Short mmCIF file of C-alpha atoms in Angstrom, two decimals:
data_model
loop_
_atom_site.label_atom_id
_atom_site.label_comp_id
_atom_site.label_asym_id
_atom_site.label_seq_id
_atom_site.Cartn_x
_atom_site.Cartn_y
_atom_site.Cartn_z
CA UNK A 1 0.00 0.00 0.00
CA UNK A 2 1.12 3.45 -0.91
CA UNK A 3 0.86 6.57 1.31
CA UNK A 4 2.46 9.69 -0.13
CA UNK A 5 4.37 11.72 2.46
CA UNK A 6 3.15 15.09 1.15
CA UNK A 7 -0.49 14.35 2.01
CA UNK A 8 -2.45 14.73 5.23
CA UNK A 9 -4.83 12.00 6.37
CA UNK A 10 -7.99 11.54 8.43
CA UNK A 11 -9.34 8.80 10.70
CA UNK A 12 -12.05 8.22 8.10
CA UNK A 13 -9.37 7.36 5.52
CA UNK A 14 -9.56 10.48 3.39
CA UNK A 15 -6.45 12.29 2.17
CA UNK A 16 -6.07 15.99 1.47
CA UNK A 17 -3.47 17.89 -0.52
CA UNK A 18 -3.09 21.65 -0.50
CA UNK A 19 -2.53 23.26 -3.88
CA UNK A 20 -2.31 27.03 -3.54
CA UNK A 21 -5.52 28.22 -1.89
CA UNK A 22 -7.39 25.09 -2.98
CA UNK A 23 -7.25 21.60 -1.51
CA UNK A 24 -7.84 18.25 -3.22
CA UNK A 25 -9.55 15.42 -1.34
CA UNK A 26 -9.71 11.69 -1.99
CA UNK A 27 -9.78 8.37 -0.16
CA UNK A 28 -6.65 6.47 0.76
CA UNK A 29 -5.20 3.35 -0.79
CA UNK A 30 -6.14 1.55 2.42
CA UNK A 31 -9.77 2.69 2.08
CA UNK A 32 -10.12 1.64 -1.55
CA UNK A 33 -8.60 -1.74 -0.68
CA UNK A 34 -11.02 -2.31 2.18
CA UNK A 35 -14.01 -1.29 0.05
CA UNK A 36 -13.03 -3.44 -2.92
CA UNK A 37 -14.38 -2.70 -6.38
CA UNK A 38 -15.90 0.76 -6.27
CA UNK A 39 -18.89 0.85 -8.59
CA UNK A 40 -20.68 4.07 -7.76
CA UNK A 41 -19.76 7.56 -6.57
CA UNK A 42 -22.35 10.15 -5.61
CA UNK A 43 -21.25 13.67 -4.77
CA UNK A 44 -23.92 16.34 -5.01
CA UNK A 45 -22.53 18.98 -2.68
CA UNK A 46 -20.81 21.26 -5.20
CA UNK A 47 -21.33 24.86 -4.17
CA UNK A 48 -22.04 23.96 -0.56
CA UNK A 49 -19.90 25.10 2.32
CA UNK A 50 -19.53 22.24 4.77
CA UNK A 51 -17.97 21.84 8.20
CA UNK A 52 -15.14 19.49 9.08
CA UNK A 53 -16.35 15.86 9.13
CA UNK A 54 -19.57 16.68 7.27
CA UNK A 55 -20.66 14.06 4.75
CA UNK A 56 -19.96 15.37 1.25
CA UNK A 57 -20.82 12.26 -0.72
CA UNK A 58 -21.00 8.48 -0.87
CA UNK A 59 -18.99 5.74 -2.48
CA UNK A 60 -20.39 2.30 -3.06
CA UNK A 61 -18.57 -0.94 -3.63
CA UNK A 62 -20.48 -3.98 -4.88
CA UNK A 63 -21.42 -4.98 -1.35
CA UNK A 64 -20.96 -1.85 0.74
CA UNK A 65 -21.95 1.78 1.03
CA UNK A 66 -19.54 4.24 2.62
CA UNK A 67 -20.00 7.93 3.40
CA UNK A 68 -17.32 10.47 2.51
CA UNK A 69 -16.33 12.91 5.26
CA UNK A 70 -14.79 16.27 4.55
CA UNK A 71 -11.34 16.48 6.23
CA UNK A 72 -11.58 20.26 6.93
CA UNK A 73 -14.26 22.93 6.60
CA UNK A 74 -14.64 24.51 3.19
CA UNK A 75 -16.66 25.03 0.05
CA UNK A 76 -16.92 22.18 -2.45
CA UNK A 77 -15.69 23.71 -5.69
CA UNK A 78 -15.56 20.80 -8.10
CA UNK A 79 -16.20 17.07 -8.40
CA UNK A 80 -13.88 14.84 -10.39
CA UNK A 81 -16.11 13.77 -13.28
CA UNK A 82 -13.72 10.88 -13.98
CA UNK A 83 -14.70 9.07 -10.79
CA UNK A 84 -18.40 9.70 -11.41
CA UNK A 85 -18.10 8.15 -14.88
CA UNK A 86 -15.50 5.50 -13.97
CA UNK A 87 -15.62 4.82 -10.22
CA UNK A 88 -13.00 2.07 -10.55
CA UNK A 89 -10.43 4.84 -11.12
CA UNK A 90 -10.38 5.21 -7.33
CA UNK A 91 -9.23 1.60 -7.00
CA UNK A 92 -6.50 1.98 -9.60
CA UNK A 93 -5.20 5.43 -8.72
CA UNK A 94 -6.48 6.65 -5.36
CA UNK A 95 -4.13 9.64 -5.08
CA UNK A 96 -3.99 10.65 -8.74
CA UNK A 97 -6.80 10.27 -11.28
CA UNK A 98 -9.06 8.99 -8.50
CA UNK A 99 -9.29 12.25 -6.55
CA UNK A 100 -12.84 13.15 -5.48
CA UNK A 101 -13.34 16.88 -4.90
CA UNK A 102 -11.55 20.20 -4.91
CA UNK A 103 -12.46 22.48 -2.02
CA UNK A 104 -11.81 26.03 -0.92
CA UNK A 105 -10.80 25.59 2.70
CA UNK A 106 -12.38 27.98 5.19
CA UNK A 107 -9.04 28.05 6.94
CA UNK A 108 -6.06 26.51 5.18
CA UNK A 109 -4.24 26.07 8.47
CA UNK A 110 -6.84 23.45 9.51
CA UNK A 111 -4.86 20.98 7.40
CA UNK A 112 -2.01 21.14 9.89
CA UNK A 113 -4.18 19.49 12.57
CA UNK A 114 -4.67 16.36 10.44
CA UNK A 115 -2.52 13.24 10.60
CA UNK A 116 0.78 13.09 8.79
CA UNK A 117 1.74 9.96 6.94
CA UNK A 118 3.44 8.24 9.90
CA UNK A 119 0.55 8.91 12.25
CA UNK A 120 -1.91 7.62 9.65
CA UNK A 121 0.09 4.45 9.11
CA UNK A 122 -0.03 3.86 12.86
CA UNK A 123 -3.77 4.53 12.77
CA UNK A 124 -4.32 1.68 10.31
CA UNK A 125 -1.89 -0.59 12.15
CA UNK A 126 1.05 -0.48 9.75
CA UNK B 1 -28.09 -19.89 21.87
CA UNK B 2 -25.24 -18.66 24.02
CA UNK B 3 -24.32 -15.00 23.67
CA UNK B 4 -20.62 -15.71 23.91
CA UNK B 5 -20.66 -18.47 21.35
CA UNK B 6 -17.41 -18.67 19.43
CA UNK B 7 -17.44 -18.67 15.67
CA UNK B 8 -17.23 -22.14 14.21
CA UNK B 9 -14.59 -22.91 11.63
CA UNK B 10 -14.99 -24.86 8.42
CA UNK B 11 -12.63 -27.82 8.24
CA UNK B 12 -10.36 -26.10 5.69
CA UNK B 13 -10.29 -22.77 7.55
CA UNK B 14 -6.48 -22.71 7.52
CA UNK B 15 -6.45 -23.16 3.74
CA UNK B 16 -8.62 -20.07 3.26
CA UNK B 17 -6.55 -18.01 5.67
CA UNK B 18 -3.36 -19.09 3.88
CA UNK B 19 -4.92 -18.04 0.56
CA UNK B 20 -5.33 -14.57 2.02
CA UNK B 21 -9.12 -14.68 2.20
CA UNK B 22 -10.94 -11.97 4.09
CA UNK B 23 -12.77 -13.94 6.76
CA UNK B 24 -16.06 -12.63 8.18
CA UNK B 25 -18.65 -13.98 10.61
CA UNK B 26 -21.56 -15.52 8.72
CA UNK B 27 -24.23 -17.80 10.17
CA UNK B 28 -22.08 -18.52 13.21
CA UNK B 29 -19.06 -19.46 11.11
CA UNK B 30 -15.92 -17.62 10.14
CA UNK B 31 -16.27 -17.70 6.36
CA UNK B 32 -14.22 -16.49 3.38
CA UNK B 33 -16.13 -13.52 1.95
CA UNK B 34 -13.46 -12.56 -0.58
CA UNK B 35 -10.12 -13.91 -1.77
CA UNK B 36 -8.84 -11.25 -4.16
CA UNK B 37 -11.51 -9.25 -5.97
CA UNK B 38 -15.27 -9.69 -5.93
CA UNK B 39 -15.93 -8.81 -9.56
CA UNK B 40 -13.11 -11.07 -10.80
CA UNK B 41 -14.39 -13.94 -8.65
CA UNK B 42 -17.94 -13.36 -9.88
CA UNK B 43 -16.90 -13.32 -13.53
CA UNK B 44 -14.67 -16.39 -13.10
CA UNK B 45 -17.82 -18.32 -12.14
CA UNK B 46 -19.92 -16.83 -14.94
CA UNK B 47 -17.26 -17.41 -17.59
CA UNK B 48 -15.27 -20.46 -16.48
CA UNK B 49 -15.15 -22.05 -13.03
CA UNK B 50 -14.75 -21.08 -9.37
CA UNK B 51 -14.92 -22.98 -6.10
CA UNK B 52 -16.83 -22.07 -2.95
CA UNK B 53 -16.22 -23.77 0.37
CA UNK B 54 -19.76 -23.83 1.72
CA UNK B 55 -19.11 -26.41 4.40
CA UNK B 56 -21.08 -24.32 6.87
CA UNK B 57 -24.27 -25.69 5.30
CA UNK B 58 -26.14 -28.27 7.37
CA UNK B 59 -26.77 -31.87 6.36
CA UNK B 60 -29.31 -34.27 7.84
CA UNK B 61 -29.92 -37.89 6.98
CA UNK B 62 -33.61 -38.87 7.10
CA UNK B 63 -34.25 -42.62 7.14
CA UNK B 64 -37.12 -44.94 7.75
CA UNK B 65 -40.03 -46.72 6.13
CA UNK B 66 -42.13 -43.60 6.44
CA UNK B 67 -39.35 -41.14 5.44
CA UNK B 68 -41.23 -40.09 2.31
CA UNK B 69 -44.45 -39.58 4.23
CA UNK B 70 -42.59 -37.50 6.85
CA UNK B 71 -40.92 -35.26 4.27
CA UNK B 72 -44.21 -34.88 2.41
CA UNK B 73 -45.69 -33.49 5.59
CA UNK B 74 -42.88 -31.12 6.68
CA UNK B 75 -41.88 -29.78 3.26
CA UNK B 76 -43.87 -27.86 0.66
CA UNK B 77 -42.74 -29.52 -2.57
CA UNK B 78 -43.97 -32.92 -3.78
CA UNK B 79 -41.48 -35.47 -2.46
CA UNK B 80 -43.27 -38.19 -4.44
CA UNK B 81 -41.91 -36.60 -7.62
CA UNK B 82 -38.38 -37.56 -6.56
CA UNK B 83 -36.64 -40.72 -7.73
CA UNK B 84 -33.34 -42.24 -6.63
CA UNK B 85 -30.57 -39.79 -7.54
CA UNK B 86 -32.90 -36.81 -7.92
CA UNK B 87 -32.62 -33.53 -5.98
CA UNK B 88 -35.45 -31.17 -5.13
CA UNK B 89 -35.59 -27.58 -3.90
CA UNK B 90 -38.22 -27.13 -1.22
CA UNK B 91 -39.06 -25.33 1.98
CA UNK B 92 -40.18 -26.11 5.49
CA UNK B 93 -43.36 -24.11 6.13
CA UNK B 94 -43.98 -23.09 9.74
CA UNK B 95 -47.39 -23.00 11.37
CA UNK B 96 -47.70 -19.20 11.28
CA UNK B 97 -47.72 -18.65 7.53
CA UNK B 98 -43.98 -18.30 7.08
CA UNK B 99 -40.97 -20.44 6.26
CA UNK B 100 -38.68 -22.20 8.75
CA UNK B 101 -36.01 -22.63 6.08
CA UNK B 102 -35.46 -23.49 2.44
CA UNK B 103 -33.62 -26.70 1.68
CA UNK B 104 -32.52 -29.31 -0.80
CA UNK B 105 -33.74 -32.90 -0.59
CA UNK B 106 -31.68 -35.68 -2.17
CA UNK B 107 -33.39 -39.03 -2.57
CA UNK B 108 -30.98 -41.94 -2.08
CA UNK B 109 -33.75 -44.50 -1.87
CA UNK B 110 -37.43 -44.64 -1.05
CA UNK B 111 -36.49 -44.90 2.63
CA UNK B 112 -33.47 -42.65 2.79
CA UNK B 113 -33.02 -38.97 2.05
CA UNK B 114 -30.19 -36.49 2.46
CA UNK B 115 -31.38 -33.01 3.38
CA UNK B 116 -29.27 -29.85 3.09
CA UNK B 117 -30.23 -26.76 5.08
CA UNK B 118 -28.91 -23.28 5.77
CA UNK B 119 -26.11 -23.03 8.35
CA UNK B 120 -27.92 -20.35 10.33
CA UNK B 121 -30.96 -22.60 10.70
CA UNK B 122 -29.45 -26.00 11.48
CA UNK B 123 -30.66 -26.10 15.07
CA UNK B 124 -34.01 -24.51 14.27
CA UNK B 125 -34.67 -26.93 11.39
CA UNK B 126 -33.57 -29.92 13.42
CA UNK B 127 -35.90 -29.02 16.28
CA UNK B 128 -38.75 -28.23 13.91
CA UNK B 129 -38.43 -31.47 12.00
CA UNK B 130 -38.03 -33.50 15.18
CA UNK B 131 -41.13 -31.92 16.68
CA UNK B 132 -43.13 -33.15 13.67
CA UNK B 133 -41.55 -36.58 13.57
CA UNK B 134 -44.55 -38.71 14.35
CA UNK B 135 -43.52 -41.03 11.52
CA UNK B 136 -40.85 -43.07 13.38
CA UNK B 137 -38.23 -41.61 11.11
CA UNK B 138 -34.59 -41.73 12.15
CA UNK B 139 -32.75 -38.44 11.71
CA UNK B 140 -29.03 -37.81 11.94
CA UNK B 141 -27.34 -34.42 11.91
CA UNK B 142 -24.04 -35.00 10.12
CA UNK B 143 -23.31 -31.30 9.50
CA UNK B 144 -20.08 -31.15 11.49
CA UNK B 145 -18.49 -34.06 9.66
CA UNK B 146 -19.17 -32.98 6.08
CA UNK B 147 -17.39 -30.51 3.81
CA UNK B 148 -19.22 -29.10 0.79
CA UNK B 149 -17.51 -27.56 -2.21
CA UNK B 150 -19.51 -25.85 -4.93
CA UNK B 151 -17.56 -26.06 -8.19
CA UNK B 152 -19.55 -23.58 -10.20
CA UNK B 153 -19.40 -22.27 -13.73
CA UNK B 154 -19.58 -23.51 -17.32
CA UNK B 155 -16.31 -25.45 -16.79
CA UNK B 156 -17.45 -26.94 -13.48
CA UNK B 157 -18.56 -30.30 -14.88
CA UNK B 158 -15.45 -30.61 -17.08
CA UNK B 159 -13.28 -29.91 -14.04
CA UNK B 160 -14.91 -32.62 -11.97
CA UNK B 161 -15.04 -35.09 -14.86
CA UNK B 162 -11.24 -35.19 -14.83
CA UNK B 163 -11.41 -36.63 -11.32
CA UNK B 164 -13.87 -39.48 -11.78
CA UNK B 165 -15.07 -42.33 -13.98
CA UNK B 166 -18.67 -41.47 -13.14
CA UNK B 167 -20.35 -40.08 -16.23
CA UNK B 168 -21.07 -36.51 -15.17
CA UNK B 169 -21.78 -35.07 -18.61
CA UNK B 170 -25.02 -37.01 -18.99
CA UNK B 171 -26.40 -35.91 -15.61
CA UNK B 172 -29.53 -33.81 -15.71
CA UNK B 173 -29.88 -30.62 -13.68
CA UNK B 174 -30.62 -31.33 -10.01
CA UNK B 175 -29.49 -34.93 -9.95
CA UNK B 176 -26.65 -36.64 -8.08
CA UNK B 177 -24.40 -39.65 -8.13
CA UNK B 178 -22.33 -41.34 -5.46
CA UNK B 179 -18.98 -42.91 -6.21
CA UNK B 180 -15.25 -42.45 -6.31
CA UNK B 181 -14.02 -38.94 -7.08
CA UNK B 182 -10.36 -37.89 -6.82
CA UNK B 183 -9.63 -41.35 -5.43
CA UNK B 184 -12.05 -40.79 -2.55
CA UNK B 185 -14.84 -43.32 -2.15
CA UNK B 186 -18.48 -42.52 -1.41
CA UNK B 187 -18.42 -38.93 -2.63
CA UNK B 188 -21.80 -37.39 -3.35
CA UNK B 189 -21.62 -35.21 -6.44
CA UNK B 190 -24.60 -33.23 -7.73
CA UNK B 191 -25.52 -30.93 -10.58
CA UNK B 192 -26.77 -28.31 -8.16
CA UNK B 193 -25.61 -24.87 -7.13
CA UNK B 194 -26.65 -21.37 -6.21
CA UNK B 195 -25.13 -19.36 -9.03
CA UNK B 196 -27.08 -20.17 -12.20
CA UNK B 197 -23.72 -20.69 -13.91
CA UNK B 198 -23.86 -24.49 -14.10
CA UNK B 199 -21.41 -26.75 -12.33
CA UNK B 200 -21.51 -29.18 -9.46
CA UNK B 201 -21.60 -29.52 -5.71
CA UNK B 202 -19.42 -32.11 -3.99
CA UNK B 203 -19.95 -33.51 -0.51
CA UNK B 204 -17.03 -35.24 1.23
CA UNK B 205 -16.13 -36.30 4.73
CA UNK B 206 -13.92 -33.76 6.48
CA UNK B 207 -10.95 -36.13 6.52
CA UNK B 208 -11.05 -36.14 2.71
CA UNK B 209 -11.71 -32.43 2.30
CA UNK B 210 -8.12 -31.33 1.72
CA UNK B 211 -7.50 -34.09 -0.83
CA UNK B 212 -10.66 -33.12 -2.70
CA UNK B 213 -9.93 -29.36 -2.56
CA UNK B 214 -6.43 -29.83 -3.94
CA UNK B 215 -7.63 -32.24 -6.63
CA UNK B 216 -10.32 -29.79 -7.78
CA UNK B 217 -7.81 -26.97 -8.12
CA UNK B 218 -5.34 -29.19 -10.00
CA UNK B 219 -8.08 -30.37 -12.36
CA UNK B 220 -9.41 -26.86 -12.93
CA UNK B 221 -6.02 -25.20 -13.47
CA UNK B 222 -6.40 -25.33 -17.25
CA UNK B 223 -9.68 -23.41 -16.92
CA UNK B 224 -8.19 -20.76 -14.64
CA UNK B 225 -10.08 -22.05 -11.59
CA UNK B 226 -10.14 -19.68 -8.58
CA UNK B 227 -11.50 -19.82 -5.03
CA UNK B 228 -14.62 -17.65 -4.67
CA UNK B 229 -15.95 -16.00 -1.53
CA UNK B 230 -19.42 -15.47 -0.17
CA UNK B 231 -19.45 -11.92 -1.57
CA UNK B 232 -19.54 -13.18 -5.14
CA UNK B 233 -21.87 -16.01 -4.10
CA UNK B 234 -24.39 -13.35 -3.13
CA UNK B 235 -24.04 -11.30 -6.31
CA UNK B 236 -24.25 -14.46 -8.44
CA UNK B 237 -27.43 -15.70 -6.76
CA UNK B 238 -28.98 -12.24 -6.85
CA UNK B 239 -28.44 -12.04 -10.62
CA UNK B 240 -30.50 -15.22 -10.89
CA UNK B 241 -33.11 -13.99 -8.43
CA UNK B 242 -32.56 -16.96 -6.11
CA UNK B 243 -34.02 -16.31 -2.67
CA UNK B 244 -31.71 -16.05 0.32
CA UNK B 245 -33.21 -17.15 3.61
CA UNK B 246 -33.11 -14.23 6.03
CA UNK B 247 -33.30 -11.70 3.19
CA UNK B 248 -36.03 -12.63 0.76
CA UNK B 249 -37.81 -15.32 2.74
CA UNK B 250 -38.12 -15.78 6.48
CA UNK B 251 -40.41 -16.87 9.29
CA UNK B 252 -43.07 -14.42 8.11
CA UNK B 253 -43.15 -14.80 4.31
CA UNK B 254 -45.37 -17.24 2.49
CA UNK B 255 -43.75 -19.22 -0.33
CA UNK B 256 -46.65 -18.07 -2.52
CA UNK B 257 -45.77 -14.42 -1.90
CA UNK B 258 -42.10 -15.19 -2.48
CA UNK B 259 -42.69 -16.57 -5.96
CA UNK B 260 -42.05 -20.08 -4.70
CA UNK B 261 -45.42 -21.41 -5.81
CA UNK B 262 -43.49 -23.82 -8.03
CA UNK B 263 -42.18 -25.61 -4.92
CA UNK B 264 -45.51 -25.43 -3.09
CA UNK B 265 -47.68 -28.33 -4.13
CA UNK B 266 -51.27 -28.76 -3.03
CA UNK B 267 -51.69 -32.30 -4.31
CA UNK B 268 -50.72 -33.33 -0.76
CA UNK B 269 -51.13 -32.07 2.77
CA UNK B 270 -48.26 -30.36 4.56
CA UNK B 271 -47.75 -28.16 7.61
CA UNK B 272 -50.12 -25.20 7.25
CA UNK B 273 -50.95 -26.12 3.65
CA UNK B 274 -54.56 -24.95 3.95
CA UNK B 275 -53.33 -21.44 4.76
CA UNK B 276 -51.01 -21.24 1.76
CA UNK B 277 -53.63 -22.74 -0.51
CA UNK B 278 -55.96 -19.95 0.47
CA UNK B 279 -53.29 -17.35 -0.32
CA UNK B 280 -52.82 -18.96 -3.70
CA UNK B 281 -56.54 -19.04 -4.43
CA UNK B 282 -57.24 -15.50 -3.23
CA UNK B 283 -54.01 -14.10 -4.63
CA UNK B 284 -51.33 -12.79 -2.29
CA UNK B 285 -51.60 -9.18 -1.12
CA UNK B 286 -47.85 -8.67 -1.56
CA UNK B 287 -45.38 -10.27 -3.90
CA UNK B 288 -41.64 -10.58 -4.20
CA UNK B 289 -40.62 -8.84 -7.40
CA UNK B 290 -37.37 -8.39 -9.25
CA UNK B 291 -36.44 -4.91 -10.37
CA UNK B 292 -33.70 -3.18 -12.30
CA UNK B 293 -32.66 0.38 -11.71
CA UNK B 294 -33.59 2.80 -14.50
CA UNK B 295 -31.95 5.76 -12.77
CA UNK B 296 -28.37 5.34 -11.67
CA UNK B 297 -28.13 3.91 -8.17
CA UNK B 298 -27.63 0.73 -6.20
CA UNK B 299 -30.53 -0.72 -4.20
CA UNK B 300 -29.68 -2.28 -0.85
CA UNK B 301 -31.52 -4.47 1.65
CA UNK B 302 -34.13 -2.55 3.71
CA UNK B 303 -34.36 0.45 1.35
CA UNK B 304 -37.95 1.58 0.89
CA UNK B 305 -39.84 0.97 -2.34
CA UNK B 306 -42.18 3.82 -3.32
CA UNK B 307 -44.82 4.51 -5.93
CA UNK B 308 -44.70 7.52 -8.27
CA UNK B 309 -46.41 9.72 -5.70
CA UNK B 310 -44.03 8.81 -2.88
CA UNK B 311 -46.13 6.31 -0.95
CA UNK B 312 -44.18 3.44 0.55
CA UNK B 313 -45.27 0.25 -1.21
CA UNK B 314 -42.62 -2.18 -0.01
CA UNK B 315 -39.05 -2.89 0.96
CA UNK B 316 -35.92 -4.13 -0.78
CA UNK B 317 -34.89 -7.57 0.51
CA UNK B 318 -31.78 -8.07 -1.64
CA UNK B 319 -29.94 -5.56 -3.78
CA UNK B 320 -26.59 -5.07 -5.38
CA UNK B 321 -24.76 -3.74 -8.35
CA UNK B 322 -24.79 -6.59 -10.88
CA UNK B 323 -21.21 -7.34 -11.94
CA UNK B 324 -22.47 -8.99 -15.14
CA UNK B 325 -24.96 -6.28 -16.14
CA UNK B 326 -23.26 -3.27 -14.59
CA UNK B 327 -26.45 -1.93 -13.12
CA UNK B 328 -28.34 -1.92 -9.88
CA UNK B 329 -30.65 -4.92 -9.40
CA UNK B 330 -32.81 -6.03 -6.52
CA UNK B 331 -35.60 -8.10 -5.07
CA UNK B 332 -38.29 -6.77 -2.82
CA UNK B 333 -41.84 -7.20 -1.64
CA UNK B 334 -44.43 -4.82 -3.06
CA UNK B 335 -48.20 -4.56 -2.82
CA UNK B 336 -49.69 -6.86 -5.46
CA UNK B 337 -50.89 -4.04 -7.72
CA UNK B 338 -47.25 -2.99 -8.29
CA UNK B 339 -46.00 -6.47 -9.13
CA UNK B 340 -46.79 -6.54 -12.85
CA UNK B 341 -43.81 -6.74 -15.20
CA UNK B 342 -42.85 -3.31 -16.47
CA UNK B 343 -44.33 -1.43 -13.52
CA UNK B 344 -42.34 1.66 -12.63
CA UNK B 345 -41.37 1.80 -8.99
CA UNK B 346 -39.01 4.03 -7.06
CA UNK B 347 -36.29 3.08 -4.61
CA UNK B 348 -35.55 5.45 -1.76
CA UNK B 349 -31.78 5.72 -1.89
CA UNK B 350 -30.51 8.25 0.63
CA UNK B 351 -33.81 10.14 0.39
CA UNK B 352 -33.78 10.34 -3.38
CA UNK B 353 -36.52 8.43 -5.16
CA UNK B 354 -34.75 6.70 -8.02
CA UNK B 355 -36.71 5.03 -10.77
CA UNK B 356 -36.67 1.27 -11.22
CA UNK B 357 -38.72 -1.17 -13.24
CA UNK B 358 -40.23 -4.53 -12.34
CA UNK B 359 -38.62 -7.17 -14.55
CA UNK B 360 -38.77 -10.89 -15.19
CA UNK B 361 -36.24 -13.23 -13.58
CA UNK B 362 -33.48 -14.09 -14.05
CA UNK B 363 -31.84 -10.70 -14.44
CA UNK B 364 -29.13 -12.42 -16.42
CA UNK B 365 -30.77 -14.12 -19.40
#
């Protein structure tokens, strides 16, 4: 399993990457592996400003449904149409083509409070 | 049942763990739900061959001069239609209008049957059958000593044929033979299964289970045989619309409502048969229907089924994304007036009413 060092992580197995004043959010390699084949992604919160840990969407594997929790407060700017059209992209490239949303963080510094890669690895027992 | 009851293990538990299977509690057993990838396992069965260890299933032997009479009374299907070597799908009706369990009945002779029941219901079925045994029938629960492998898929028969001189190719659907398979004597091998993909089910004593498992995988290597978990077992059976006890049928559902009229025969008397006959004659007020999603979405067990104006008309009992069809499919009970083929219904998926259509089974033609 792959966990890039430049990302921050959450207990709910999302990752976040800051890119200027925007942040990109996805689910981790661990999360996609646990879910198995992802067959459906529903994110209908574009334009909404949500709080930290609010549900911003849902991913479904063949047998399971899993909510998506926003790592930090912010406005949902954009959904990755690739994962809507081809949900399996999350399985094959969780940190790249399989990103989920771009957000405008309410406070960029909130990212600093999230887990770094070593803490996240401990969290999942690696 | 004890609260602290430990999970039981199938005899080849260590084999599944060594294969890297994800093990989950199911029906009181620790069972392999997935080995590598659900969709790949599903498609291996649809396209070639895959093996399920379903040794958690329960097996009873029913013997005695009045064995046929006994089974006629406790089960809904017509046991008299069986002949030696024939298998029948049936159910055990309870006395409250529902179903104790669904089961398979294998006729070995007029006076001896082999009955296969769901793992979660072994004790319940045993007690139920015993409580109706006024026919001096001898019953044995041999569940803990038997391993069951389902070798399913279009290459399932060819795989097993490599291991035996028994002529498997000529066997009709839902029949069985007993003989030597993979050098093991007294193996029961049947053209049954729960996938709709063809193939066989093989019953062996636990002490022969490892030999049989290894022989099956060696024989199936040329067909790309893979072990398959319960996850794919569920998606495979859902694509065929096969009922799962606990989901689609239970202690409260009538076989007539569940679309199991074909295993409910009124040319004989059975437990509560008058009640079910009346349902059949009057028409059931609710029916189990199959539906496909028209809108994009995946139905799941317990989601509400609605009509076009938002009234709740039923509940989803089984639902999944179909790996073969790449769309959401499901089963659910609806009020009778919504059960006609082609009827538009709506599934409440996270408070959105997504359109679906009542279709004919199986989903996979």
